[in-house]
Amino acid sequence: MYPQKFEDLITAFRHLPGVGVKTAERYAFTALEWDEETLSMFIQALQGIQDGLKNCKICGNLSEEDECIICKDSSRNHHLICVVQSAKDVIAMEKMNEYHGMYHVLHGVINTTKGIMPQDLNIDTLLERIDDQTEEVIIATNPTVEGETTALYLSKLLEEKNVPVTRIAHGLPMGGHLDYADELTLLKAFEGRKRMDQ
């Protein structure tokens, strides 16, 4: 129905999460209406992903150089490592403005149904980073079956490194109600309970 180049554009937009055929068509028609400057900027931004972005050789975070800005920051605690699933999790943690250690990006989680095994993740470089100076490894994978599986695998793997390994607490969000929470959320909230200050 559409010219092939336009069909290719629709197909390209469909690779975005949550974008179906209708939304992809709308995006494609919007792109047709862009002036030359906007189109050029969009193309350059996409080209920049291929040519200018890489994974930090230390932590795996997004970077324009061999080392990301966090790994190069001497004011941070380089003996504290927070393990996350993806680079977007680093941004989420940074918005908290409370954590001042290092990160390690796994680039996914163990998912046997999708064929993602430990060797497919950025785990070997994590093990290389841990030494006698490492104070703590914080595992901050998502509270999903896959995230929990990965956290458990990492904790077992790190036992021989003789380093404290912690897991971020999961549970009820602020303003949440018990009767709306699922069993796993309640279980994690219960397990993560702590003594109240007297």
mmCIF file with all atom_site columns, C-alpha atoms in Angstrom:
data_model
loop_
_atom_site.group_PDB
_atom_site.id
_atom_site.type_symbol
_atom_site.label_atom_id
_atom_site.label_alt_id
_atom_site.label_comp_id
_atom_site.label_asym_id
_atom_site.label_entity_id
_atom_site.label_seq_id
_atom_site.pdbx_PDB_ins_code
_atom_site.Cartn_x
_atom_site.Cartn_y
_atom_site.Cartn_z
_atom_site.occupancy
_atom_site.B_iso_or_equiv
_atom_site.pdbx_formal_charge
_atom_site.auth_seq_id
_atom_site.auth_comp_id
_atom_site.auth_asym_id
_atom_site.auth_atom_id
_atom_site.pdbx_PDB_model_num
ATOM 1   C CA . MET A 1 1   ? 0.000  0.000   0.000  1.00 0.00 ? 1   MET A CA 1
ATOM 2   C CA . TYR A 1 2   ? 2.741  2.469   0.966  1.00 0.00 ? 2   TYR A CA 1
ATOM 3   C CA . PRO A 1 3   ? 5.981  2.972   -0.980 1.00 0.00 ? 3   PRO A CA 1
ATOM 4   C CA . GLN A 1 4   ? 8.685  0.585   0.235  1.00 0.00 ? 4   GLN A CA 1
ATOM 5   C CA . LYS A 1 5   ? 10.843 3.315   1.791  1.00 0.00 ? 5   LYS A CA 1
ATOM 6   C CA . PHE A 1 6   ? 7.874  4.490   3.825  1.00 0.00 ? 6   PHE A CA 1
ATOM 7   C CA . GLU A 1 7   ? 7.099  0.904   4.881  1.00 0.00 ? 7   GLU A CA 1
ATOM 8   C CA . ASP A 1 8   ? 10.745 0.613   5.993  1.00 0.00 ? 8   ASP A CA 1
ATOM 9   C CA . LEU A 1 9   ? 10.332 3.750   8.115  1.00 0.00 ? 9   LEU A CA 1
ATOM 10  C CA . ILE A 1 10  ? 7.194  2.333   9.755  1.00 0.00 ? 10  ILE A CA 1
ATOM 11  C CA . THR A 1 11  ? 9.027  -0.925  10.442 1.00 0.00 ? 11  THR A CA 1
ATOM 12  C CA . ALA A 1 12  ? 11.915 1.013   12.004 1.00 0.00 ? 12  ALA A CA 1
ATOM 13  C CA . PHE A 1 13  ? 9.575  2.908   14.370 1.00 0.00 ? 13  PHE A CA 1
ATOM 14  C CA . ARG A 1 14  ? 7.899  -0.372  15.378 1.00 0.00 ? 14  ARG A CA 1
ATOM 15  C CA . HIS A 1 15  ? 11.157 -1.424  17.049 1.00 0.00 ? 15  HIS A CA 1
ATOM 16  C CA . LEU A 1 16  ? 10.442 1.155   19.769 1.00 0.00 ? 16  LEU A CA 1
ATOM 17  C CA . PRO A 1 17  ? 8.829  -0.323  22.912 1.00 0.00 ? 17  PRO A CA 1
ATOM 18  C CA . GLY A 1 18  ? 5.055  -0.073  23.047 1.00 0.00 ? 18  GLY A CA 1
ATOM 19  C CA . VAL A 1 19  ? 4.769  1.108   19.435 1.00 0.00 ? 19  VAL A CA 1
ATOM 20  C CA . GLY A 1 20  ? 2.233  -0.743  17.304 1.00 0.00 ? 20  GLY A CA 1
ATOM 21  C CA . VAL A 1 21  ? 1.393  -0.352  13.622 1.00 0.00 ? 21  VAL A CA 1
ATOM 22  C CA . LYS A 1 22  ? -0.896 2.689   14.027 1.00 0.00 ? 22  LYS A CA 1
ATOM 23  C CA . THR A 1 23  ? 1.551  4.586   16.238 1.00 0.00 ? 23  THR A CA 1
ATOM 24  C CA . ALA A 1 24  ? 4.444  3.710   13.920 1.00 0.00 ? 24  ALA A CA 1
ATOM 25  C CA . GLU A 1 25  ? 2.439  5.049   10.952 1.00 0.00 ? 25  GLU A CA 1
ATOM 26  C CA . ARG A 1 26  ? 1.727  8.259   12.860 1.00 0.00 ? 26  ARG A CA 1
ATOM 27  C CA . TYR A 1 27  ? 5.437  8.653   13.682 1.00 0.00 ? 27  TYR A CA 1
ATOM 28  C CA . ALA A 1 28  ? 6.368  8.025   10.043 1.00 0.00 ? 28  ALA A CA 1
ATOM 29  C CA . PHE A 1 29  ? 3.906  10.635  8.760  1.00 0.00 ? 29  PHE A CA 1
ATOM 30  C CA . THR A 1 30  ? 5.205  13.079  11.367 1.00 0.00 ? 30  THR A CA 1
ATOM 31  C CA . ALA A 1 31  ? 8.769  12.494  10.153 1.00 0.00 ? 31  ALA A CA 1
ATOM 32  C CA . LEU A 1 32  ? 7.622  13.315  6.603  1.00 0.00 ? 32  LEU A CA 1
ATOM 33  C CA . GLU A 1 33  ? 6.491  16.737  7.821  1.00 0.00 ? 33  GLU A CA 1
ATOM 34  C CA . TRP A 1 34  ? 9.831  17.626  9.446  1.00 0.00 ? 34  TRP A CA 1
ATOM 35  C CA . ASP A 1 35  ? 11.854 20.387  7.873  1.00 0.00 ? 35  ASP A CA 1
ATOM 36  C CA . GLU A 1 36  ? 15.358 19.576  6.640  1.00 0.00 ? 36  GLU A CA 1
ATOM 37  C CA . GLU A 1 37  ? 17.040 20.840  9.829  1.00 0.00 ? 37  GLU A CA 1
ATOM 38  C CA . THR A 1 38  ? 14.904 18.666  12.151 1.00 0.00 ? 38  THR A CA 1
ATOM 39  C CA . LEU A 1 39  ? 15.331 15.611  9.946  1.00 0.00 ? 39  LEU A CA 1
ATOM 40  C CA . SER A 1 40  ? 19.086 16.145  9.790  1.00 0.00 ? 40  SER A CA 1
ATOM 41  C CA . MET A 1 41  ? 19.270 16.502  13.590 1.00 0.00 ? 41  MET A CA 1
ATOM 42  C CA . PHE A 1 42  ? 17.286 13.269  14.030 1.00 0.00 ? 42  PHE A CA 1
ATOM 43  C CA . ILE A 1 43  ? 19.514 11.365  11.594 1.00 0.00 ? 43  ILE A CA 1
ATOM 44  C CA . GLN A 1 44  ? 22.682 12.695  13.283 1.00 0.00 ? 44  GLN A CA 1
ATOM 45  C CA . ALA A 1 45  ? 21.383 11.702  16.725 1.00 0.00 ? 45  ALA A CA 1
ATOM 46  C CA . LEU A 1 46  ? 20.699 8.147   15.526 1.00 0.00 ? 46  LEU A CA 1
ATOM 47  C CA . GLN A 1 47  ? 24.072 8.016   13.756 1.00 0.00 ? 47  GLN A CA 1
ATOM 48  C CA . GLY A 1 48  ? 25.681 9.168   17.010 1.00 0.00 ? 48  GLY A CA 1
ATOM 49  C CA . ILE A 1 49  ? 24.440 6.015   18.732 1.00 0.00 ? 49  ILE A CA 1
ATOM 50  C CA . GLN A 1 50  ? 26.381 3.918   16.265 1.00 0.00 ? 50  GLN A CA 1
ATOM 51  C CA . ASP A 1 51  ? 29.471 6.098   16.002 1.00 0.00 ? 51  ASP A CA 1
ATOM 52  C CA . GLY A 1 52  ? 29.777 7.900   19.326 1.00 0.00 ? 52  GLY A CA 1
ATOM 53  C CA . LEU A 1 53  ? 28.326 5.755   22.095 1.00 0.00 ? 53  LEU A CA 1
ATOM 54  C CA . LYS A 1 54  ? 30.047 2.774   23.660 1.00 0.00 ? 54  LYS A CA 1
ATOM 55  C CA . ASN A 1 55  ? 30.034 0.838   26.904 1.00 0.00 ? 55  ASN A CA 1
ATOM 56  C CA . CYS A 1 56  ? 32.458 1.933   29.606 1.00 0.00 ? 56  CYS A CA 1
ATOM 57  C CA . LYS A 1 57  ? 35.299 -0.601  29.740 1.00 0.00 ? 57  LYS A CA 1
ATOM 58  C CA . ILE A 1 58  ? 35.151 -0.603  33.548 1.00 0.00 ? 58  ILE A CA 1
ATOM 59  C CA . CYS A 1 59  ? 31.472 -0.663  34.493 1.00 0.00 ? 59  CYS A CA 1
ATOM 60  C CA . GLY A 1 60  ? 29.557 -1.154  31.235 1.00 0.00 ? 60  GLY A CA 1
ATOM 61  C CA . ASN A 1 61  ? 27.638 2.126   31.518 1.00 0.00 ? 61  ASN A CA 1
ATOM 62  C CA . LEU A 1 62  ? 26.961 4.276   28.448 1.00 0.00 ? 62  LEU A CA 1
ATOM 63  C CA . SER A 1 63  ? 29.881 6.506   27.556 1.00 0.00 ? 63  SER A CA 1
ATOM 64  C CA . GLU A 1 64  ? 31.371 8.540   24.727 1.00 0.00 ? 64  GLU A CA 1
ATOM 65  C CA . GLU A 1 65  ? 34.877 7.552   25.838 1.00 0.00 ? 65  GLU A CA 1
ATOM 66  C CA . ASP A 1 66  ? 36.543 4.365   27.088 1.00 0.00 ? 66  ASP A CA 1
ATOM 67  C CA . GLU A 1 67  ? 35.568 5.284   30.665 1.00 0.00 ? 67  GLU A CA 1
ATOM 68  C CA . CYS A 1 68  ? 32.273 6.875   31.705 1.00 0.00 ? 68  CYS A CA 1
ATOM 69  C CA . ILE A 1 69  ? 32.059 10.094  33.703 1.00 0.00 ? 69  ILE A CA 1
ATOM 70  C CA . ILE A 1 70  ? 31.170 8.198   36.892 1.00 0.00 ? 70  ILE A CA 1
ATOM 71  C CA . CYS A 1 71  ? 34.190 5.892   36.722 1.00 0.00 ? 71  CYS A CA 1
ATOM 72  C CA . LYS A 1 72  ? 36.442 8.925   36.063 1.00 0.00 ? 72  LYS A CA 1
ATOM 73  C CA . ASP A 1 73  ? 35.026 10.863  39.018 1.00 0.00 ? 73  ASP A CA 1
ATOM 74  C CA . SER A 1 74  ? 37.668 10.798  41.780 1.00 0.00 ? 74  SER A CA 1
ATOM 75  C CA . SER A 1 75  ? 35.225 12.239  44.337 1.00 0.00 ? 75  SER A CA 1
ATOM 76  C CA . ARG A 1 76  ? 33.129 9.049   44.336 1.00 0.00 ? 76  ARG A CA 1
ATOM 77  C CA . ASN A 1 77  ? 33.721 5.978   46.495 1.00 0.00 ? 77  ASN A CA 1
ATOM 78  C CA . HIS A 1 78  ? 35.486 3.564   44.138 1.00 0.00 ? 78  HIS A CA 1
ATOM 79  C CA . HIS A 1 79  ? 35.291 0.744   46.709 1.00 0.00 ? 79  HIS A CA 1
ATOM 80  C CA . LEU A 1 80  ? 31.480 0.553   46.650 1.00 0.00 ? 80  LEU A CA 1
ATOM 81  C CA . ILE A 1 81  ? 29.814 -1.132  43.647 1.00 0.00 ? 81  ILE A CA 1
ATOM 82  C CA . CYS A 1 82  ? 26.095 -1.120  42.833 1.00 0.00 ? 82  CYS A CA 1
ATOM 83  C CA . VAL A 1 83  ? 25.112 -3.781  40.280 1.00 0.00 ? 83  VAL A CA 1
ATOM 84  C CA . VAL A 1 84  ? 22.218 -2.827  37.984 1.00 0.00 ? 84  VAL A CA 1
ATOM 85  C CA . GLN A 1 85  ? 20.531 -4.388  34.956 1.00 0.00 ? 85  GLN A CA 1
ATOM 86  C CA . SER A 1 86  ? 20.856 -1.541  32.469 1.00 0.00 ? 86  SER A CA 1
ATOM 87  C CA . ALA A 1 87  ? 22.275 1.925   31.910 1.00 0.00 ? 87  ALA A CA 1
ATOM 88  C CA . LYS A 1 88  ? 18.852 3.480   32.512 1.00 0.00 ? 88  LYS A CA 1
ATOM 89  C CA . ASP A 1 89  ? 18.970 2.047   36.055 1.00 0.00 ? 89  ASP A CA 1
ATOM 90  C CA . VAL A 1 90  ? 22.144 4.076   36.650 1.00 0.00 ? 90  VAL A CA 1
ATOM 91  C CA . ILE A 1 91  ? 20.198 7.237   35.801 1.00 0.00 ? 91  ILE A CA 1
ATOM 92  C CA . ALA A 1 92  ? 17.378 6.216   38.161 1.00 0.00 ? 92  ALA A CA 1
ATOM 93  C CA . MET A 1 93  ? 19.852 5.686   41.009 1.00 0.00 ? 93  MET A CA 1
ATOM 94  C CA . GLU A 1 94  ? 21.621 8.967   40.289 1.00 0.00 ? 94  GLU A CA 1
ATOM 95  C CA . LYS A 1 95  ? 18.334 10.890  40.508 1.00 0.00 ? 95  LYS A CA 1
ATOM 96  C CA . MET A 1 96  ? 18.141 9.747   44.125 1.00 0.00 ? 96  MET A CA 1
ATOM 97  C CA . ASN A 1 97  ? 21.259 11.873  44.755 1.00 0.00 ? 97  ASN A CA 1
ATOM 98  C CA . GLU A 1 98  ? 22.199 9.738   47.767 1.00 0.00 ? 98  GLU A CA 1
ATOM 99  C CA . TYR A 1 99  ? 24.502 7.092   46.322 1.00 0.00 ? 99  TYR A CA 1
ATOM 100 C CA . HIS A 1 100 ? 28.085 8.151   45.610 1.00 0.00 ? 100 HIS A CA 1
ATOM 101 C CA . GLY A 1 101 ? 29.754 4.866   44.755 1.00 0.00 ? 101 GLY A CA 1
ATOM 102 C CA . MET A 1 102 ? 30.452 3.059   41.488 1.00 0.00 ? 102 MET A CA 1
ATOM 103 C CA . TYR A 1 103 ? 28.106 1.052   39.268 1.00 0.00 ? 103 TYR A CA 1
ATOM 104 C CA . HIS A 1 104 ? 28.297 -2.137  37.284 1.00 0.00 ? 104 HIS A CA 1
ATOM 105 C CA . VAL A 1 105 ? 25.852 -2.648  34.406 1.00 0.00 ? 105 VAL A CA 1
ATOM 106 C CA . LEU A 1 106 ? 24.968 -6.274  33.624 1.00 0.00 ? 106 LEU A CA 1
ATOM 107 C CA . HIS A 1 107 ? 23.169 -5.511  30.331 1.00 0.00 ? 107 HIS A CA 1
ATOM 108 C CA . GLY A 1 108 ? 20.276 -7.788  31.213 1.00 0.00 ? 108 GLY A CA 1
ATOM 109 C CA . VAL A 1 109 ? 19.320 -10.556 33.607 1.00 0.00 ? 109 VAL A CA 1
ATOM 110 C CA . ILE A 1 110 ? 19.371 -14.337 33.548 1.00 0.00 ? 110 ILE A CA 1
ATOM 111 C CA . ASN A 1 111 ? 16.331 -15.518 31.611 1.00 0.00 ? 111 ASN A CA 1
ATOM 112 C CA . THR A 1 112 ? 16.454 -19.177 30.610 1.00 0.00 ? 112 THR A CA 1
ATOM 113 C CA . THR A 1 113 ? 13.203 -18.993 28.625 1.00 0.00 ? 113 THR A CA 1
ATOM 114 C CA . LYS A 1 114 ? 14.799 -16.367 26.365 1.00 0.00 ? 114 LYS A CA 1
ATOM 115 C CA . GLY A 1 115 ? 18.116 -18.195 26.332 1.00 0.00 ? 115 GLY A CA 1
ATOM 116 C CA . ILE A 1 116 ? 19.957 -15.520 28.358 1.00 0.00 ? 116 ILE A CA 1
ATOM 117 C CA . MET A 1 117 ? 22.501 -17.275 30.540 1.00 0.00 ? 117 MET A CA 1
ATOM 118 C CA . PRO A 1 118 ? 25.114 -15.899 32.999 1.00 0.00 ? 118 PRO A CA 1
ATOM 119 C CA . GLN A 1 119 ? 27.824 -15.966 30.327 1.00 0.00 ? 119 GLN A CA 1
ATOM 120 C CA . ASP A 1 120 ? 25.698 -13.583 28.222 1.00 0.00 ? 120 ASP A CA 1
ATOM 121 C CA . LEU A 1 121 ? 25.841 -10.915 30.939 1.00 0.00 ? 121 LEU A CA 1
ATOM 122 C CA . ASN A 1 122 ? 28.593 -8.501  31.957 1.00 0.00 ? 122 ASN A CA 1
ATOM 123 C CA . ILE A 1 123 ? 29.621 -10.581 34.990 1.00 0.00 ? 123 ILE A CA 1
ATOM 124 C CA . ASP A 1 124 ? 33.286 -11.443 34.343 1.00 0.00 ? 124 ASP A CA 1
ATOM 125 C CA . THR A 1 125 ? 34.345 -7.791  34.489 1.00 0.00 ? 125 THR A CA 1
ATOM 126 C CA . LEU A 1 126 ? 32.478 -7.422  37.800 1.00 0.00 ? 126 LEU A CA 1
ATOM 127 C CA . LEU A 1 127 ? 34.516 -10.245 39.307 1.00 0.00 ? 127 LEU A CA 1
ATOM 128 C CA . GLU A 1 128 ? 37.717 -8.615  38.006 1.00 0.00 ? 128 GLU A CA 1
ATOM 129 C CA . ARG A 1 129 ? 36.830 -5.332  39.720 1.00 0.00 ? 129 ARG A CA 1
ATOM 130 C CA . ILE A 1 130 ? 36.448 -6.814  43.191 1.00 0.00 ? 130 ILE A CA 1
ATOM 131 C CA . ASP A 1 131 ? 39.581 -6.799  45.332 1.00 0.00 ? 131 ASP A CA 1
ATOM 132 C CA . ASP A 1 132 ? 40.644 -6.445  48.978 1.00 0.00 ? 132 ASP A CA 1
ATOM 133 C CA . GLN A 1 133 ? 39.672 -2.753  48.898 1.00 0.00 ? 133 GLN A CA 1
ATOM 134 C CA . THR A 1 134 ? 36.044 -3.424  47.902 1.00 0.00 ? 134 THR A CA 1
ATOM 135 C CA . GLU A 1 135 ? 33.782 -2.440  50.797 1.00 0.00 ? 135 GLU A CA 1
ATOM 136 C CA . GLU A 1 136 ? 30.433 -3.715  49.525 1.00 0.00 ? 136 GLU A CA 1
ATOM 137 C CA . VAL A 1 137 ? 28.614 -4.963  46.431 1.00 0.00 ? 137 VAL A CA 1
ATOM 138 C CA . ILE A 1 138 ? 24.984 -3.831  46.285 1.00 0.00 ? 138 ILE A CA 1
ATOM 139 C CA . ILE A 1 139 ? 22.756 -5.884  43.991 1.00 0.00 ? 139 ILE A CA 1
ATOM 140 C CA . ALA A 1 140 ? 19.998 -3.694  42.560 1.00 0.00 ? 140 ALA A CA 1
ATOM 141 C CA . THR A 1 141 ? 18.304 -5.872  39.950 1.00 0.00 ? 141 THR A CA 1
ATOM 142 C CA . ASN A 1 142 ? 14.546 -5.533  39.490 1.00 0.00 ? 142 ASN A CA 1
ATOM 143 C CA . PRO A 1 143 ? 12.198 -7.501  41.804 1.00 0.00 ? 143 PRO A CA 1
ATOM 144 C CA . THR A 1 144 ? 11.124 -9.906  39.061 1.00 0.00 ? 144 THR A CA 1
ATOM 145 C CA . VAL A 1 145 ? 11.685 -13.658 38.859 1.00 0.00 ? 145 VAL A CA 1
ATOM 146 C CA . GLU A 1 146 ? 14.602 -13.018 36.485 1.00 0.00 ? 146 GLU A CA 1
ATOM 147 C CA . GLY A 1 147 ? 15.994 -10.215 38.646 1.00 0.00 ? 147 GLY A CA 1
ATOM 148 C CA . GLU A 1 148 ? 15.818 -12.369 41.769 1.00 0.00 ? 148 GLU A CA 1
ATOM 149 C CA . THR A 1 149 ? 17.432 -15.310 39.948 1.00 0.00 ? 149 THR A CA 1
ATOM 150 C CA . THR A 1 150 ? 20.277 -13.057 38.827 1.00 0.00 ? 150 THR A CA 1
ATOM 151 C CA . ALA A 1 151 ? 20.693 -11.579 42.314 1.00 0.00 ? 151 ALA A CA 1
ATOM 152 C CA . LEU A 1 152 ? 20.872 -15.037 43.859 1.00 0.00 ? 152 LEU A CA 1
ATOM 153 C CA . TYR A 1 153 ? 23.381 -16.212 41.238 1.00 0.00 ? 153 TYR A CA 1
ATOM 154 C CA . LEU A 1 154 ? 25.599 -13.187 41.858 1.00 0.00 ? 154 LEU A CA 1
ATOM 155 C CA . SER A 1 155 ? 25.456 -13.534 45.641 1.00 0.00 ? 155 SER A CA 1
ATOM 156 C CA . LYS A 1 156 ? 26.570 -17.175 45.382 1.00 0.00 ? 156 LYS A CA 1
ATOM 157 C CA . LEU A 1 157 ? 29.300 -16.244 42.927 1.00 0.00 ? 157 LEU A CA 1
ATOM 158 C CA . LEU A 1 158 ? 30.600 -13.474 45.184 1.00 0.00 ? 158 LEU A CA 1
ATOM 159 C CA . GLU A 1 159 ? 30.767 -15.645 48.318 1.00 0.00 ? 159 GLU A CA 1
ATOM 160 C CA . GLU A 1 160 ? 34.310 -16.719 47.461 1.00 0.00 ? 160 GLU A CA 1
ATOM 161 C CA . LYS A 1 161 ? 35.373 -13.079 47.005 1.00 0.00 ? 161 LYS A CA 1
ATOM 162 C CA . ASN A 1 162 ? 34.924 -12.458 50.744 1.00 0.00 ? 162 ASN A CA 1
ATOM 163 C CA . VAL A 1 163 ? 33.122 -9.162  50.199 1.00 0.00 ? 163 VAL A CA 1
ATOM 164 C CA . PRO A 1 164 ? 29.849 -8.001  51.829 1.00 0.00 ? 164 PRO A CA 1
ATOM 165 C CA . VAL A 1 165 ? 26.983 -8.448  49.361 1.00 0.00 ? 165 VAL A CA 1
ATOM 166 C CA . THR A 1 166 ? 23.662 -6.701  49.963 1.00 0.00 ? 166 THR A CA 1
ATOM 167 C CA . ARG A 1 167 ? 20.356 -6.570  48.072 1.00 0.00 ? 167 ARG A CA 1
ATOM 168 C CA . ILE A 1 168 ? 18.276 -3.413  47.846 1.00 0.00 ? 168 ILE A CA 1
ATOM 169 C CA . ALA A 1 169 ? 14.976 -3.709  49.709 1.00 0.00 ? 169 ALA A CA 1
ATOM 170 C CA . HIS A 1 170 ? 11.758 -4.131  47.752 1.00 0.00 ? 170 HIS A CA 1
ATOM 171 C CA . GLY A 1 171 ? 8.233  -3.834  48.946 1.00 0.00 ? 171 GLY A CA 1
ATOM 172 C CA . LEU A 1 172 ? 5.338  -1.450  49.301 1.00 0.00 ? 172 LEU A CA 1
ATOM 173 C CA . PRO A 1 173 ? 5.724  1.996   47.755 1.00 0.00 ? 173 PRO A CA 1
ATOM 174 C CA . MET A 1 174 ? 5.010  5.113   49.800 1.00 0.00 ? 174 MET A CA 1
ATOM 175 C CA . GLY A 1 175 ? 1.258  5.671   49.793 1.00 0.00 ? 175 GLY A CA 1
ATOM 176 C CA . GLY A 1 176 ? 0.584  2.058   48.825 1.00 0.00 ? 176 GLY A CA 1
ATOM 177 C CA . HIS A 1 177 ? -2.154 -0.059  50.391 1.00 0.00 ? 177 HIS A CA 1
ATOM 178 C CA . LEU A 1 178 ? -1.777 -3.633  51.619 1.00 0.00 ? 178 LEU A CA 1
ATOM 179 C CA . ASP A 1 179 ? -5.006 -4.797  50.028 1.00 0.00 ? 179 ASP A CA 1
ATOM 180 C CA . TYR A 1 180 ? -3.781 -3.724  46.561 1.00 0.00 ? 180 TYR A CA 1
ATOM 181 C CA . ALA A 1 181 ? -0.354 -5.381  46.835 1.00 0.00 ? 181 ALA A CA 1
ATOM 182 C CA . ASP A 1 182 ? 0.395  -8.770  45.304 1.00 0.00 ? 182 ASP A CA 1
ATOM 183 C CA . GLU A 1 183 ? 1.855  -11.618 47.360 1.00 0.00 ? 183 GLU A CA 1
ATOM 184 C CA . LEU A 1 184 ? 5.456  -11.153 46.143 1.00 0.00 ? 184 LEU A CA 1
ATOM 185 C CA . THR A 1 185 ? 5.421  -7.443  46.967 1.00 0.00 ? 185 THR A CA 1
ATOM 186 C CA . LEU A 1 186 ? 4.058  -8.151  50.446 1.00 0.00 ? 186 LEU A CA 1
ATOM 187 C CA . LEU A 1 187 ? 6.611  -10.921 50.990 1.00 0.00 ? 187 LEU A CA 1
ATOM 188 C CA . LYS A 1 188 ? 9.486  -8.618  50.025 1.00 0.00 ? 188 LYS A CA 1
ATOM 189 C CA . ALA A 1 189 ? 8.108  -5.836  52.227 1.00 0.00 ? 189 ALA A CA 1
ATOM 190 C CA . PHE A 1 190 ? 7.861  -8.280  55.135 1.00 0.00 ? 190 PHE A CA 1
ATOM 191 C CA . GLU A 1 191 ? 11.365 -9.645  54.571 1.00 0.00 ? 191 GLU A CA 1
ATOM 192 C CA . GLY A 1 192 ? 12.770 -6.130  54.331 1.00 0.00 ? 192 GLY A CA 1
ATOM 193 C CA . ARG A 1 193 ? 11.295 -4.981  57.637 1.00 0.00 ? 193 ARG A CA 1
ATOM 194 C CA . LYS A 1 194 ? 13.598 -3.200  60.057 1.00 0.00 ? 194 LYS A CA 1
ATOM 195 C CA . ARG A 1 195 ? 13.499 -2.105  63.659 1.00 0.00 ? 195 ARG A CA 1
ATOM 196 C CA . MET A 1 196 ? 11.793 1.219   64.250 1.00 0.00 ? 196 MET A CA 1
ATOM 197 C CA . ASP A 1 197 ? 13.772 3.827   66.153 1.00 0.00 ? 197 ASP A CA 1
ATOM 198 C CA . GLN A 1 198 ? 12.494 4.145   69.694 1.00 0.00 ? 198 GLN A CA 1
#
